[in-house]
GROMACS .gro file of C-alpha atoms in nm:
model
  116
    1UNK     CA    1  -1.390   2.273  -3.498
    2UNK     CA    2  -1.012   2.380  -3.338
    3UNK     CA    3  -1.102   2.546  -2.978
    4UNK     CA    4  -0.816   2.750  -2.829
    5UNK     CA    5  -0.869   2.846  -2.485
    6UNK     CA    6  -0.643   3.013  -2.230
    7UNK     CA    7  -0.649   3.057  -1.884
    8UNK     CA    8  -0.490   3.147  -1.561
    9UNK     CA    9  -0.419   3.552  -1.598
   10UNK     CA   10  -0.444   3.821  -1.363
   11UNK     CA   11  -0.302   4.045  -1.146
   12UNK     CA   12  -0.021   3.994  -0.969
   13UNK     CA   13   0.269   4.195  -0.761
   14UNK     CA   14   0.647   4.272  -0.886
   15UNK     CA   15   0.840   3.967  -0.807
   16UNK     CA   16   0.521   3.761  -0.836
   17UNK     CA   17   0.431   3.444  -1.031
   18UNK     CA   18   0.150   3.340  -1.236
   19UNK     CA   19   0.093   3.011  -1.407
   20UNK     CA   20  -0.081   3.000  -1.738
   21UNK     CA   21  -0.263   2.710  -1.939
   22UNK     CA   22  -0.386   2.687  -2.288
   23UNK     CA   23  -0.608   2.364  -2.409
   24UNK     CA   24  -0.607   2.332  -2.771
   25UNK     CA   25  -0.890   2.050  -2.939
   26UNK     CA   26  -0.955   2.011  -3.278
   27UNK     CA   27  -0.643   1.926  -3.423
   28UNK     CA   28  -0.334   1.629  -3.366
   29UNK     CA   29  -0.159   1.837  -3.122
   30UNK     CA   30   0.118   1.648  -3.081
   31UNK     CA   31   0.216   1.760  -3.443
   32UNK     CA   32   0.153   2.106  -3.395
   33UNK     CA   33   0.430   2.395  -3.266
   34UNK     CA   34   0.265   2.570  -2.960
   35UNK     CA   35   0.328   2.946  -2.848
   36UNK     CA   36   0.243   3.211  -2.617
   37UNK     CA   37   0.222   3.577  -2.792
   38UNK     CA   38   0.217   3.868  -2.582
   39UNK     CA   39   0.065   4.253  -2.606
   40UNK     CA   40   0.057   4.533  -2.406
   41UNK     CA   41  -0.086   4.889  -2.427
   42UNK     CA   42   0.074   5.091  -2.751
   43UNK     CA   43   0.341   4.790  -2.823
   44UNK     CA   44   0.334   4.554  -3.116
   45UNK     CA   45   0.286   4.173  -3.040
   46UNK     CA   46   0.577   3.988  -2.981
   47UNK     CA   47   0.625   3.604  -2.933
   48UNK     CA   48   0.686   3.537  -2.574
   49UNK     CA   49   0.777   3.178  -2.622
   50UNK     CA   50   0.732   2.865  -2.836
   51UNK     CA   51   0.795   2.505  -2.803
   52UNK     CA   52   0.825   2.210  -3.078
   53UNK     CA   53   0.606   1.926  -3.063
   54UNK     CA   54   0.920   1.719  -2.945
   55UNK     CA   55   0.922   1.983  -2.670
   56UNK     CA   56   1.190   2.224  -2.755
   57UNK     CA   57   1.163   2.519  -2.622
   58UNK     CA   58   1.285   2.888  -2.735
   59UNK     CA   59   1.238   3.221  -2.558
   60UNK     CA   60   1.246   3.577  -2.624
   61UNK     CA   61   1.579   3.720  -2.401
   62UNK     CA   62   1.320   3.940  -2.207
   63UNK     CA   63   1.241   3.657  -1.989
   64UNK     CA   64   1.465   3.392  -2.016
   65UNK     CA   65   1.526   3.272  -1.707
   66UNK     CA   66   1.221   3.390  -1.563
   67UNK     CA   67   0.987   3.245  -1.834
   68UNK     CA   68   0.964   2.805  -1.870
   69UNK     CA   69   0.693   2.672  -2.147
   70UNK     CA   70   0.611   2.355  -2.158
   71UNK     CA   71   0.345   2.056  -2.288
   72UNK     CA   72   0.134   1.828  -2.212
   73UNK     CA   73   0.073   1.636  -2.586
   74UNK     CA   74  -0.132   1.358  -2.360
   75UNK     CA   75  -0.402   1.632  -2.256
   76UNK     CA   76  -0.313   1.835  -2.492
   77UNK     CA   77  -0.199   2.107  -2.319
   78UNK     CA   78   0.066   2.411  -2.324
   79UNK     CA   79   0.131   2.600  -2.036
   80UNK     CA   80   0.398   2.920  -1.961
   81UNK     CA   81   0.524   2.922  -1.587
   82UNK     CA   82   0.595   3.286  -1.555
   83UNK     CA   83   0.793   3.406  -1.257
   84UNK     CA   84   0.982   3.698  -1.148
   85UNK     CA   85   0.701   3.913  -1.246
   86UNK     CA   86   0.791   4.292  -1.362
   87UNK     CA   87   0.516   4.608  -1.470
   88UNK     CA   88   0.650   4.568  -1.861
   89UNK     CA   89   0.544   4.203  -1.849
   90UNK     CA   90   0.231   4.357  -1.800
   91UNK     CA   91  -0.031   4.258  -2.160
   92UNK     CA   92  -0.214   4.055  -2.315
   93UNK     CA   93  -0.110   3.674  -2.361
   94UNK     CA   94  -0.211   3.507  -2.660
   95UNK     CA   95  -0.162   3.113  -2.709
   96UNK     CA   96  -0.088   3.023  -3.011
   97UNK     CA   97  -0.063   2.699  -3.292
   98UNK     CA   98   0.093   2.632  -3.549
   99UNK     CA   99   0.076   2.345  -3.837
  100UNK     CA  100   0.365   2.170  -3.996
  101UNK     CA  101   0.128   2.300  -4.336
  102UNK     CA  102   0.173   2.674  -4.178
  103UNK     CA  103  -0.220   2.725  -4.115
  104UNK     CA  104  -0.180   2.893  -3.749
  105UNK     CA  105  -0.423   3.055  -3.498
  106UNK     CA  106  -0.444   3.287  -3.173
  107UNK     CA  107  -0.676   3.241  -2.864
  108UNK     CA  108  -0.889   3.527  -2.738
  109UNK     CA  109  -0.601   3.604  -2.477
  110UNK     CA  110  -0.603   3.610  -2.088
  111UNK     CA  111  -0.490   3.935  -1.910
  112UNK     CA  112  -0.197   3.950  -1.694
  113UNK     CA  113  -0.159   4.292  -1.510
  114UNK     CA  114   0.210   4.325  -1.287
  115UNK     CA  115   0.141   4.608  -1.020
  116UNK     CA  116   0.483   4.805  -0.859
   0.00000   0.00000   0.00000
């Protein structure tokens, strides 16, 4: 069974930070490309951030800079470090998987709400 499960959302001032964590069982992670997905009211998702299973990192320009993902492949773990905080980061953040066969999945999402 593959478990996705994301954590650490909320709500959080302009200029805040917020730190959150995704576990991921039920497949070799450490062979698997890990991202977080983002979507907020009346937008389309877009990917937030993704990292390799060698730990390469990409980023979409709207918060690099502000933005670091990273891994954990020995618990299994990804994790986006968001700082700098602004009211359009403001949505719902997905982690998701991906397969070097291209079967990928999305967690249930953990809110993060910016307040002005």
């Amino acid at each position: 069974q593959i478990q996705l499960t994301e954590s650490g959302g909320g709500l959080v001032q302009t200029g805040g930070s917020l730190r959150l964590s995704c576990a991921l069982s039920g497949v070799i992670f450490n062979s698997v490309t890990m991202a977080w997905h983002r979507q907020g009211p009346g937008k389309q998702r877009e990917l937030v951030a993704a990292i390799t299973p060698s730990g390469r990192p990409t980023y979409a320009d709207s918060v690099k800079g502000r933005f670091t993902i990273s891994r954990d492949n020995a618990n299994k773990m990804a994790y986006l470090e968001m700082n700098d905080l602004k009211p359009e980061d403001s949505a719902d953040y997905h982690c998701a998987y991906q397969r070097p066969n291209g079967i990928n999945g999305w967690g249930k999402g953990t809110p993060v709400t910016v307040s002005s």
